[in-house]
CSV table of C-alpha atoms in Angstrom, one decimal:
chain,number,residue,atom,x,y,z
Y,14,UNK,CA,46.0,86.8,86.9
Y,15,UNK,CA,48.4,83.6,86.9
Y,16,UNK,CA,51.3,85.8,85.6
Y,17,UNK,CA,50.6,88.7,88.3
Y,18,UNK,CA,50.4,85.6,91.3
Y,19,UNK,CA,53.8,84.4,89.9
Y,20,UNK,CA,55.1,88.0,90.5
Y,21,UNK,CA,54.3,88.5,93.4
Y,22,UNK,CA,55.3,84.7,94.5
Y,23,UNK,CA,59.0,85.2,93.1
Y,24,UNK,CA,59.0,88.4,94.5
Y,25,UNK,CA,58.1,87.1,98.0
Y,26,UNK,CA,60.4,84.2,97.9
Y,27,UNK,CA,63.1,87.0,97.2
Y,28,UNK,CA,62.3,88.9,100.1
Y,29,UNK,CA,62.7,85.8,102.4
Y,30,UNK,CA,66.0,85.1,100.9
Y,31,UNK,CA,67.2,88.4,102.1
Y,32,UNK,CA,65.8,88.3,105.1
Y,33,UNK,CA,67.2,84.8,105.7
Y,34,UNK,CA,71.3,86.1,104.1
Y,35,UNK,CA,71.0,89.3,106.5
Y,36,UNK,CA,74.4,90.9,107.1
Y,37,UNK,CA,77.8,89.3,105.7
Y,38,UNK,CA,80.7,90.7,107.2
Y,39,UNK,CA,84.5,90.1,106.2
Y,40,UNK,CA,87.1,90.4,108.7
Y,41,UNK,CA,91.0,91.3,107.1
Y,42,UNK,CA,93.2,89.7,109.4
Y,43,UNK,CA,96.9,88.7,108.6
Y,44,UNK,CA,98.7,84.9,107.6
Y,45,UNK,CA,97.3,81.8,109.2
Y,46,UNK,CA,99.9,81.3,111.9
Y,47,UNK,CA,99.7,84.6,112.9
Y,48,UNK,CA,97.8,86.1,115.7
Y,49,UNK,CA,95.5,88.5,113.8
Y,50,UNK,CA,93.8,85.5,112.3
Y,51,UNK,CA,93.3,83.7,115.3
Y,52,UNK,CA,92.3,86.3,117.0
Y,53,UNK,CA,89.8,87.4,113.8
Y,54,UNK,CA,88.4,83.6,113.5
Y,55,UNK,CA,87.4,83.9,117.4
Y,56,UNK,CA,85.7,87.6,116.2
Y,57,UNK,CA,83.9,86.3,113.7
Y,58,UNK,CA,82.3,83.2,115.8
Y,59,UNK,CA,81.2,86.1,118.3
Y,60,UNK,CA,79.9,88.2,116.1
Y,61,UNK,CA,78.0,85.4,113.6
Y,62,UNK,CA,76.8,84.0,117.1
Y,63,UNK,CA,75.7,87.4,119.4
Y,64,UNK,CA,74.3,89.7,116.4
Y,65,UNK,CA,71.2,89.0,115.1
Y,66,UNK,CA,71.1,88.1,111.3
Y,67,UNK,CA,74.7,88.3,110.9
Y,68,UNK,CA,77.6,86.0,109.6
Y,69,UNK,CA,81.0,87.0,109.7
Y,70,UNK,CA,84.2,85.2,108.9
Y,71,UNK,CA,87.9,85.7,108.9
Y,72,UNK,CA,90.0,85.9,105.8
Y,73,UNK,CA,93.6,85.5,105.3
Y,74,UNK,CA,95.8,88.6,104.2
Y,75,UNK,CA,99.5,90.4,104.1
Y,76,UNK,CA,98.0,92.1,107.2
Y,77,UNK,CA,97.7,96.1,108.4
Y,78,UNK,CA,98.6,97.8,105.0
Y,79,UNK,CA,96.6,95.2,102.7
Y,80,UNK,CA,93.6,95.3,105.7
Y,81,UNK,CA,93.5,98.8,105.7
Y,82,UNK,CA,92.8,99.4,101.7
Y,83,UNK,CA,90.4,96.5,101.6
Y,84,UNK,CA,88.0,98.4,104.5
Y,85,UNK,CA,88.4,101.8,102.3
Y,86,UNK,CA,87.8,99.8,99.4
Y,87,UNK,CA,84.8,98.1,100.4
Y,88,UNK,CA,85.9,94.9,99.9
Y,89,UNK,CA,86.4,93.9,103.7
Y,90,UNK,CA,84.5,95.3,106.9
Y,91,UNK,CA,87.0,95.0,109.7
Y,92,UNK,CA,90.1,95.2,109.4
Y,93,UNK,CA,93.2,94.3,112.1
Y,94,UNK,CA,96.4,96.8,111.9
Y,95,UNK,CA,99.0,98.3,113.1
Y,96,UNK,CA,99.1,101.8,114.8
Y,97,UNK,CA,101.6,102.8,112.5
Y,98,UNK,CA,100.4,101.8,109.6
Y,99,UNK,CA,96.6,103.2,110.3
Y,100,UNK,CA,98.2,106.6,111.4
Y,101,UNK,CA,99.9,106.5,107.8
Y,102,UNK,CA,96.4,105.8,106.4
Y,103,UNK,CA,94.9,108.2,107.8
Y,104,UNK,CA,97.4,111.2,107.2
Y,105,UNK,CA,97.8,109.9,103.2
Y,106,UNK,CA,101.4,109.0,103.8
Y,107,UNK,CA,104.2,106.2,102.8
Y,108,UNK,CA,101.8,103.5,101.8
Y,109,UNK,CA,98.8,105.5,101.1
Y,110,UNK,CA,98.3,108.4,98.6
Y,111,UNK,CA,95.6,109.8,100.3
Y,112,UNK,CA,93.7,109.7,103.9
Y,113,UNK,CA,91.7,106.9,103.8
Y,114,UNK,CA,88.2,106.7,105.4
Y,115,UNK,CA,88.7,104.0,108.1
Y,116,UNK,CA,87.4,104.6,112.0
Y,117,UNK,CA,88.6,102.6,114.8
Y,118,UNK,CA,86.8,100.3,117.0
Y,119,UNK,CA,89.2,99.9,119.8
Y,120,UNK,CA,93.1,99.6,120.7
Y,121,UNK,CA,93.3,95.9,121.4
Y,122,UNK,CA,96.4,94.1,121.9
Y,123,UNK,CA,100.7,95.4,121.4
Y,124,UNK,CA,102.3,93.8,118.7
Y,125,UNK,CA,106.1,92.6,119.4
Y,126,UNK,CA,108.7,93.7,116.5
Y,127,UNK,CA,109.9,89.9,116.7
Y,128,UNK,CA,113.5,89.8,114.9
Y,129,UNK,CA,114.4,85.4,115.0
Y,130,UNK,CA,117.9,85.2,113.8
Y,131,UNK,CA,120.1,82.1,113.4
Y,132,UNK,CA,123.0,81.8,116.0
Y,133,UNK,CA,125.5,81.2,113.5
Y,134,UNK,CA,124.6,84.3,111.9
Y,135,UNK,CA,126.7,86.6,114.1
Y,136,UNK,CA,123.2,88.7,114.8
Y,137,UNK,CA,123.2,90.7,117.8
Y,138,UNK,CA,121.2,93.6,116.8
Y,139,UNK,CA,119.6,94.9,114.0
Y,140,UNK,CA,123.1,96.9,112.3
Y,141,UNK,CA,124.3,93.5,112.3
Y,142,UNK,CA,121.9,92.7,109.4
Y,143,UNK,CA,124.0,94.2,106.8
Y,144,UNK,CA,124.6,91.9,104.0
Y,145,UNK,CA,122.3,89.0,105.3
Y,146,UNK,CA,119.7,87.4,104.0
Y,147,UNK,CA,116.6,88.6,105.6
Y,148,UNK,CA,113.0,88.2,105.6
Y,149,UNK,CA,111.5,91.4,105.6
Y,150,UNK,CA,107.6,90.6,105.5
Y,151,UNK,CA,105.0,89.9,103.1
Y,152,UNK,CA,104.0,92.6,100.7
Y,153,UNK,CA,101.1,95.6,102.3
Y,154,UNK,CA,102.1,94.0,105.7
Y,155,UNK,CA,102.8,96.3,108.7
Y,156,UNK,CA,105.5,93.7,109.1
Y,157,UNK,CA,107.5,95.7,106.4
Y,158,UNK,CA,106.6,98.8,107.1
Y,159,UNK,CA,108.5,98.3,110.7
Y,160,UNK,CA,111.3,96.1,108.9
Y,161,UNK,CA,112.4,99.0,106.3
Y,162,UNK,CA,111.8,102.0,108.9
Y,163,UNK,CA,114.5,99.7,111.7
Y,164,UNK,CA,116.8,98.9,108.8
Y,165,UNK,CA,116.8,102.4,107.9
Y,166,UNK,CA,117.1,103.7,111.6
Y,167,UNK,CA,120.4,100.9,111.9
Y,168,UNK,CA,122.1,102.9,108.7
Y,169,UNK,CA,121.0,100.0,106.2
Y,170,UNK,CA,119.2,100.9,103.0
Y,171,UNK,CA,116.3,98.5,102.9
Y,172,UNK,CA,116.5,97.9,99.7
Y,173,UNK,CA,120.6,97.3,98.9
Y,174,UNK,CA,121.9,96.6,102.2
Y,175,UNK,CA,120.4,93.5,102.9
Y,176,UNK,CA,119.3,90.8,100.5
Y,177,UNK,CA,115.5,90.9,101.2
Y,178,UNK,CA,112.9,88.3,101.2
Y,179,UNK,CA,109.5,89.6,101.3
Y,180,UNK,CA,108.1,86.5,103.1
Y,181,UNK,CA,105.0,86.4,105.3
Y,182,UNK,CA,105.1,84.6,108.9
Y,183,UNK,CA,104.7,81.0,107.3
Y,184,UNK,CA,107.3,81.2,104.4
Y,185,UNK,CA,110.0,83.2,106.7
Y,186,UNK,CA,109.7,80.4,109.3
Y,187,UNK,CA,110.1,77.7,106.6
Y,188,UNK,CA,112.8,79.4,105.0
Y,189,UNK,CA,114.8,79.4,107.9
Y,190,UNK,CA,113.8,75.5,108.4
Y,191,UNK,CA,115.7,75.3,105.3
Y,192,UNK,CA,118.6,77.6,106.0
Y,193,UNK,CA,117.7,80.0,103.0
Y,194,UNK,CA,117.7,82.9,105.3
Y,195,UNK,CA,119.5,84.0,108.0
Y,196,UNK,CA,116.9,86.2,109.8
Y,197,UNK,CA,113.8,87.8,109.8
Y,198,UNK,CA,111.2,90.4,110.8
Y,199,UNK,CA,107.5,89.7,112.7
Y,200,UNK,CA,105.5,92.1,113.8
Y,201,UNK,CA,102.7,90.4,115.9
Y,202,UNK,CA,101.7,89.0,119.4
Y,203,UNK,CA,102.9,86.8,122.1
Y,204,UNK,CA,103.2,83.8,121.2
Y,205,UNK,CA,103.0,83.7,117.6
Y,206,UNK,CA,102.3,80.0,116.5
Y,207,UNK,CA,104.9,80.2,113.8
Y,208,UNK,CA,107.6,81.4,115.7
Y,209,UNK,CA,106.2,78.7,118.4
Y,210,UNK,CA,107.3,75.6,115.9
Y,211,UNK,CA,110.5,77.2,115.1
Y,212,UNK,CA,112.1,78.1,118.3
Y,213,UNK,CA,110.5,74.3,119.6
Y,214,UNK,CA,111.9,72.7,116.2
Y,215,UNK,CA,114.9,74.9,115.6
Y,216,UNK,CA,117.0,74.8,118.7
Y,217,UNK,CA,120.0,77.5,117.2
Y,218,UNK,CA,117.3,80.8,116.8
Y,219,UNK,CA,117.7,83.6,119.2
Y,220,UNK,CA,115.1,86.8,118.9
Y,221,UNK,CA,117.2,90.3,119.1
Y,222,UNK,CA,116.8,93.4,121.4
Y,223,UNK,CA,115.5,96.2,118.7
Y,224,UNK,CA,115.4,98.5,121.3
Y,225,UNK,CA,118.3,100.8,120.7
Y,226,UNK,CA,116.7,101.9,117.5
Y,227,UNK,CA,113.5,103.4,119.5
Y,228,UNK,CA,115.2,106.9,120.3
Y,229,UNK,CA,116.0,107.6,116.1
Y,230,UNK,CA,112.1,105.8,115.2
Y,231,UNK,CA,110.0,108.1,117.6
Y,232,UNK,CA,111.9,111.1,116.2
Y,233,UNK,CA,111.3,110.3,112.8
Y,234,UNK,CA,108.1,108.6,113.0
Y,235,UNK,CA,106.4,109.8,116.1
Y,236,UNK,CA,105.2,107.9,119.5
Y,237,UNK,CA,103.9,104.9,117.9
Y,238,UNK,CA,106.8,102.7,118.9
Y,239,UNK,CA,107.6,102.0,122.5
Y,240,UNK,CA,109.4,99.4,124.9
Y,241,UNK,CA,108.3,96.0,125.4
Y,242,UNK,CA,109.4,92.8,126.6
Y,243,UNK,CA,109.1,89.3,124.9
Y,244,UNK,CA,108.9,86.6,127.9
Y,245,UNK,CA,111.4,83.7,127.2
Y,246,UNK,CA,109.0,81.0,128.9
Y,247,UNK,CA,106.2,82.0,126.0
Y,248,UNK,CA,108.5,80.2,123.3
Y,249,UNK,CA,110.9,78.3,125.7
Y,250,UNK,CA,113.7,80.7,125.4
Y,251,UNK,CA,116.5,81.3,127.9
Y,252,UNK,CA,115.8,84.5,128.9
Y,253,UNK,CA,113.3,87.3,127.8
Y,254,UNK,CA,114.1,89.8,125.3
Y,255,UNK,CA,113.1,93.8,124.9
Y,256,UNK,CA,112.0,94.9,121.5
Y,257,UNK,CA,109.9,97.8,120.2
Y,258,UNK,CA,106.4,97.3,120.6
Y,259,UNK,CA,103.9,98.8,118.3
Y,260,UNK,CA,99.7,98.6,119.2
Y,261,UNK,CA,96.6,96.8,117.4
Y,262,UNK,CA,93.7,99.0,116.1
Y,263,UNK,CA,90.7,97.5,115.0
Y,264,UNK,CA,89.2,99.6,112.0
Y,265,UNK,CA,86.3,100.1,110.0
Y,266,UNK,CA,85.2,101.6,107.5
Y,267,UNK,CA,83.9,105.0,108.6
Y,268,UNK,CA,80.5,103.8,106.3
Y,269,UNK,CA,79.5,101.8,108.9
Y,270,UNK,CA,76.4,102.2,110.4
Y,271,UNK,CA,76.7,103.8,114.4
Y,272,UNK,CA,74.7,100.5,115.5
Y,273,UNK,CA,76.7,97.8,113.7
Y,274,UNK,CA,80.0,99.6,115.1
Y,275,UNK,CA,78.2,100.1,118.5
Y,276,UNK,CA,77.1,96.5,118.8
Y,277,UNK,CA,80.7,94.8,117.2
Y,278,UNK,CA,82.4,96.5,120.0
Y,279,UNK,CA,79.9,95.7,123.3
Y,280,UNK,CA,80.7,92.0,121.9
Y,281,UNK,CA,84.3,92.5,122.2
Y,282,UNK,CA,84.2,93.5,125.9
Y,283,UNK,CA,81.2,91.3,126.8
Y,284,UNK,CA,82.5,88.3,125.3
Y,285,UNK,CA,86.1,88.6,126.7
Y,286,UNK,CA,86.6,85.7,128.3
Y,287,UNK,CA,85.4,83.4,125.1
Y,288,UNK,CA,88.2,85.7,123.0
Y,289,UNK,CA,91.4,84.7,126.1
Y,290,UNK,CA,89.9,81.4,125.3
Y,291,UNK,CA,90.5,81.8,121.4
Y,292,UNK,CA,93.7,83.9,122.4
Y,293,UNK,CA,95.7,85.0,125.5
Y,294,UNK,CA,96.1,88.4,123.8
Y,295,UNK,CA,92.3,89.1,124.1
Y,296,UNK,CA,93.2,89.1,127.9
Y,297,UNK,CA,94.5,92.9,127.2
Y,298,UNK,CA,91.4,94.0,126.3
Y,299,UNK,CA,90.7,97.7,128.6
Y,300,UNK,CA,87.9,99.5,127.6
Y,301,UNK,CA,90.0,102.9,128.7
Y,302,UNK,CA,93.0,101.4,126.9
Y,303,UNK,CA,90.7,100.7,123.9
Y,304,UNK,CA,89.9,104.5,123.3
Y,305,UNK,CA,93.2,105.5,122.9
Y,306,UNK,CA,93.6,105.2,119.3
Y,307,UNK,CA,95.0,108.5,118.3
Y,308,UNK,CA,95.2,110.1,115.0
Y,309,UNK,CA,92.8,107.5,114.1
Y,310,UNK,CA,89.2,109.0,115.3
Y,311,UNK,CA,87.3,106.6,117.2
Y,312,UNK,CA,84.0,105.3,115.3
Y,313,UNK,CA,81.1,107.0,116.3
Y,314,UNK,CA,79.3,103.8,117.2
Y,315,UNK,CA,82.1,102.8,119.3
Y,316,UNK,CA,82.3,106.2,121.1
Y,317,UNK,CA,78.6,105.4,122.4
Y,318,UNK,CA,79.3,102.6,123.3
Y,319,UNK,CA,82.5,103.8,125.7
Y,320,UNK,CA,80.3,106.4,127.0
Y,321,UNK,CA,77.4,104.3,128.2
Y,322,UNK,CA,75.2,104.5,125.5
């Protein structure tokens, strides 16, 4: 009878251990000075805060192509990309062998194709690159899958024609601190606290106009890529600078339950204000701009959520 009261005793205490973990969710976002982990941290304190019996947190990572195979691999829940890099993941193509099972949650935010050169370097668009030393973003980062495809659309082999650094945000903006390279590549948003401390530290860095290359990337690539302009003011420039922008999704995997994907994204919208607070780039947030997140299929959760439910 002792024995049989033990059981059920350790068996209770386990169900109230449970009970008390609840749901654990990991959010893939990109390198600490970047804005997908910013913007992830300020996620996580919604969600751990406005769902019931759930913690999530934020974790450090190359960014879209890394966040992308951790959601179809189980081993994150939400991930932050790149339009590009998610329509590659779901067609199976460039970084990905096969279609991978990732749903989107909503359209969020444009990234900026941020190119920082050095002055001296002679930079003035991205053709000029040939021969430099150039930071071409961290491995499985979105940031190099827009470096090689604009070296490529210039007429530079990524791979020979420069001398390539594959550096995420932190180490490129140290590295030109220390004059090791001459340039490199960001994809991300406005502003981006890395490039922040260099252009207010590192008073002979221009950014470059990418946007001659957009004609030869839509052909190849499709109509990911479009026009955008950096403002000057937002990292005390002279003037403001047009480069190609690229959009944020925010995937899942497509595993994930219709409620859990219904209730991350009412949080998003109804919490707003606390995200602009986290990051000005939540302000972008539309919930009709949010549902255009073609090829990627909207999650069905999220869907409901868009259409009232």
């Amino acid at each position: 009878m002792k024995r049989l009261t033990a059981m059920l005793l350790a068996a209770a205490l386990t169900l109230v251990a449970c009970g008390q973990q609840g749901t654990r969710l990991s959010i893939a976002t990109g390198g600490t000075t970047g804005v997908y982990y910013i913007y992830g941290g300020g996620l996580a304190k919604l969600i751990s805060g406005g769902l019931d019996n759930t913690e999530a947190t934020a974790s450090a990572t190359s960014a879209s192509v890394d966040n992308i195979k951790l959601v179809a691999s189980g081993r994150a829940d939400i991930a932050f990309s790149l339009a590009d890099s998610a329509a590659d993941a779901v067609q199976g193509k460039e970084s990905f062998g096969s279609p991978q099972p990732v749903r989107a949650l909503a359209r969020i935010y444009d990234n900026y194709t941020q190119l920082a050169v050095t002055k001296g370097s002679g930079v003035k668009k991205v053709a000029d690159l040939k021969g430099k030393r150039v930071s071409v973003g961290a491995p499985n980062s979105g940031t190099l899958v827009i470096a090689q495809r604009m070296l490529t659309a210039a007429g530079i082999d990524p791979a020979s024609g420069i001398k390539a650094q594959q550096l995420g945000i932190n180490e490129s903006v140290q590295a030109m601190k220390d004059g090791t390279i001459d340039a490199f590549f960001w994809s991300g948003g406005v502003p981006t606290a890395g490039v922040t401390d260099l252009t207010s530290t590192k008073k002979d860095v221009a950014l470059v106009d990418t946007t001659d290359l957009l004609p030869a990337l839509t052909q190849r690539y499709g109509p990911a890529y479009r026009e955008i302009t950096i403002s000057g003011a937002a990292y005390g420039l002279p003037a403001d600078i047009k480069t190609v922008g690229v959009a944020n999704f925010l995937l899942v995997s497509d595993k994930m339950s219709d409620d859990l994907a219904h209730d991350i994204t009412r949080l998003l919208f109804d919490k707003k204000a606390e995200l602009v607070r986290v990051h000005p780039e939540a302000e972008n947030l539309d919930k009709q701009l949010a549902q255009q997140v073609t090829p990627v299929q909207l999650h069905p959760g999220a869907q409901r959520y868009y259409s009232g439910g």
